[in-house]
Amino acid sequence: MINKGTNLNVIDNSGAKTARCIRILSGFKKPYATLGNVILVVIKEMKRASRGQTGLKVSKGMICKALVLRVKKYYTNYFGDKYKFDENSIILLNKNNKFTGTKIFGPVSFFFRQT
């Protein structure tokens, strides 16, 4: 479960490394976010740019939307399957709710791959 102030890993190639949750956008007065919820984050740390790399999609201090892909806490879906990961991870979204990056690193649960 992800509350306000939770530090999160960014697992796409948008250029961000870590982010902090500042608001949960899915649901009315919902106290925490789980798998598949949209949250508002601020970028805290950037990945080190390699030589010749230009045009990073985000910058430090930027506020953007994110989709929660991994949570440490057990998440049970309507089939009874339980999901649990080692870290809290997100991917960044732009204003039109499209993915900012083009790649997702690491495992992605079946919950997202079926659509």
CSV table of C-alpha atoms in Angstrom, one decimal:
chain,number,residue,atom,x,y,z
A,1,MET,CA,0.0,0.0,0.0
A,2,ILE,CA,1.3,3.4,-0.9
A,3,ASN,CA,0.5,6.4,1.2
A,4,LYS,CA,1.4,10.1,0.8
A,5,GLY,CA,5.1,10.5,1.3
A,6,THR,CA,6.1,7.0,0.2
A,7,ASN,CA,9.4,6.8,-1.8
A,8,LEU,CA,9.0,4.8,-5.0
A,9,ASN,CA,11.3,3.4,-7.7
A,10,VAL,CA,10.6,4.4,-11.3
A,11,ILE,CA,11.0,1.4,-13.6
A,12,ASP,CA,10.7,2.9,-17.1
A,13,ASN,CA,13.3,4.6,-19.3
A,14,SER,CA,12.0,8.2,-18.8
A,15,GLY,CA,15.1,9.3,-16.9
A,16,ALA,CA,13.8,9.3,-13.3
A,17,LYS,CA,15.2,7.0,-10.7
A,18,THR,CA,13.1,7.7,-7.6
A,19,ALA,CA,9.9,9.6,-6.9
A,20,ARG,CA,7.7,10.5,-3.9
A,21,CYS,CA,4.0,10.2,-3.8
A,22,ILE,CA,2.2,13.4,-3.0
A,23,ARG,CA,-1.5,12.5,-3.8
A,24,ILE,CA,-3.6,9.5,-4.6
A,25,LEU,CA,-5.8,10.3,-7.6
A,26,SER,CA,-7.8,7.1,-7.9
A,27,GLY,CA,-10.9,7.1,-5.6
A,28,PHE,CA,-12.5,9.7,-3.4
A,29,LYS,CA,-10.6,10.3,-0.1
A,30,LYS,CA,-8.8,7.0,-0.5
A,31,PRO,CA,-6.1,6.6,2.1
A,32,TYR,CA,-3.7,4.5,0.1
A,33,ALA,CA,-2.9,3.3,-3.4
A,34,THR,CA,-2.6,-0.3,-4.6
A,35,LEU,CA,-1.8,-2.2,-7.8
A,36,GLY,CA,-3.2,-0.3,-10.8
A,37,ASN,CA,-4.0,3.0,-9.2
A,38,VAL,CA,-2.9,6.4,-10.5
A,39,ILE,CA,-1.0,8.7,-8.2
A,40,LEU,CA,0.6,12.1,-8.4
A,41,VAL,CA,4.4,12.1,-7.7
A,42,VAL,CA,7.3,14.5,-7.6
A,43,ILE,CA,10.7,13.4,-9.1
A,44,LYS,CA,13.3,13.2,-6.4
A,45,GLU,CA,16.4,11.6,-8.2
A,46,MET,CA,17.4,11.2,-11.8
A,47,LYS,CA,19.4,8.5,-13.5
A,48,ARG,CA,22.9,9.4,-14.5
A,49,ALA,CA,22.8,10.3,-18.2
A,50,SER,CA,25.2,8.5,-20.4
A,51,ARG,CA,27.5,10.3,-22.8
A,52,GLY,CA,25.6,11.7,-25.8
A,53,GLN,CA,22.2,11.1,-24.2
A,54,THR,CA,19.9,14.1,-24.7
A,55,GLY,CA,16.2,14.8,-24.5
A,56,LEU,CA,15.3,13.2,-21.1
A,57,LYS,CA,11.6,13.2,-20.7
A,58,VAL,CA,11.4,14.4,-17.1
A,59,SER,CA,13.5,16.5,-14.8
A,60,LYS,CA,14.2,16.7,-11.1
A,61,GLY,CA,11.4,18.4,-9.1
A,62,MET,CA,8.8,17.8,-11.9
A,63,ILE,CA,5.3,16.8,-10.8
A,64,CYS,CA,3.6,14.1,-12.9
A,65,LYS,CA,1.1,11.3,-12.8
A,66,ALA,CA,2.2,7.7,-12.3
A,67,LEU,CA,0.7,4.2,-12.5
A,68,VAL,CA,1.5,1.8,-9.6
A,69,LEU,CA,2.9,-1.5,-11.0
A,70,ARG,CA,4.5,-3.2,-7.9
A,71,VAL,CA,3.7,-3.1,-4.2
A,72,LYS,CA,5.4,-4.7,-1.3
A,73,LYS,CA,2.1,-5.6,0.5
A,74,TYR,CA,0.1,-8.6,-0.7
A,75,TYR,CA,-2.5,-7.7,-3.2
A,76,THR,CA,-5.4,-10.2,-3.9
A,77,ASN,CA,-7.3,-10.0,-7.1
A,78,TYR,CA,-10.9,-11.3,-7.7
A,79,PHE,CA,-9.6,-14.7,-8.8
A,80,GLY,CA,-7.9,-15.2,-5.4
A,81,ASP,CA,-4.3,-14.8,-6.8
A,82,LYS,CA,-1.9,-13.0,-4.5
A,83,TYR,CA,0.8,-10.6,-5.7
A,84,LYS,CA,3.8,-9.4,-3.7
A,85,PHE,CA,7.0,-7.8,-5.0
A,86,ASP,CA,10.2,-6.7,-3.3
A,87,GLU,CA,9.7,-3.0,-3.9
A,88,ASN,CA,7.2,-0.3,-4.6
A,89,SER,CA,7.5,0.7,-8.2
A,90,ILE,CA,5.8,3.0,-10.7
A,91,ILE,CA,5.8,4.1,-14.3
A,92,LEU,CA,5.3,7.7,-15.3
A,93,LEU,CA,2.4,9.0,-17.3
A,94,ASN,CA,2.0,12.2,-19.3
A,95,LYS,CA,-0.9,14.6,-19.3
A,96,ASN,CA,-2.9,12.3,-21.7
A,97,ASN,CA,-2.4,9.3,-19.5
A,98,LYS,CA,0.0,7.7,-22.0
A,99,PHE,CA,3.4,6.1,-20.9
A,100,THR,CA,6.2,8.6,-20.8
A,101,GLY,CA,8.9,5.9,-21.3
A,102,THR,CA,9.0,3.3,-24.0
A,103,LYS,CA,10.4,0.3,-21.9
A,104,ILE,CA,9.5,-1.2,-18.6
A,105,PHE,CA,12.3,-2.9,-16.7
A,106,GLY,CA,11.7,-6.0,-14.6
A,107,PRO,CA,8.6,-8.2,-14.0
A,108,VAL,CA,5.1,-7.0,-14.7
A,109,SER,CA,2.1,-8.9,-13.2
A,110,PHE,CA,-0.4,-10.7,-15.3
A,111,PHE,CA,-3.0,-8.1,-14.0
A,112,PHE,CA,-1.5,-5.6,-16.5
A,113,ARG,CA,-0.5,-7.9,-19.3
A,114,GLN,CA,-4.0,-9.2,-20.0
A,115,THR,CA,-5.2,-5.9,-21.6
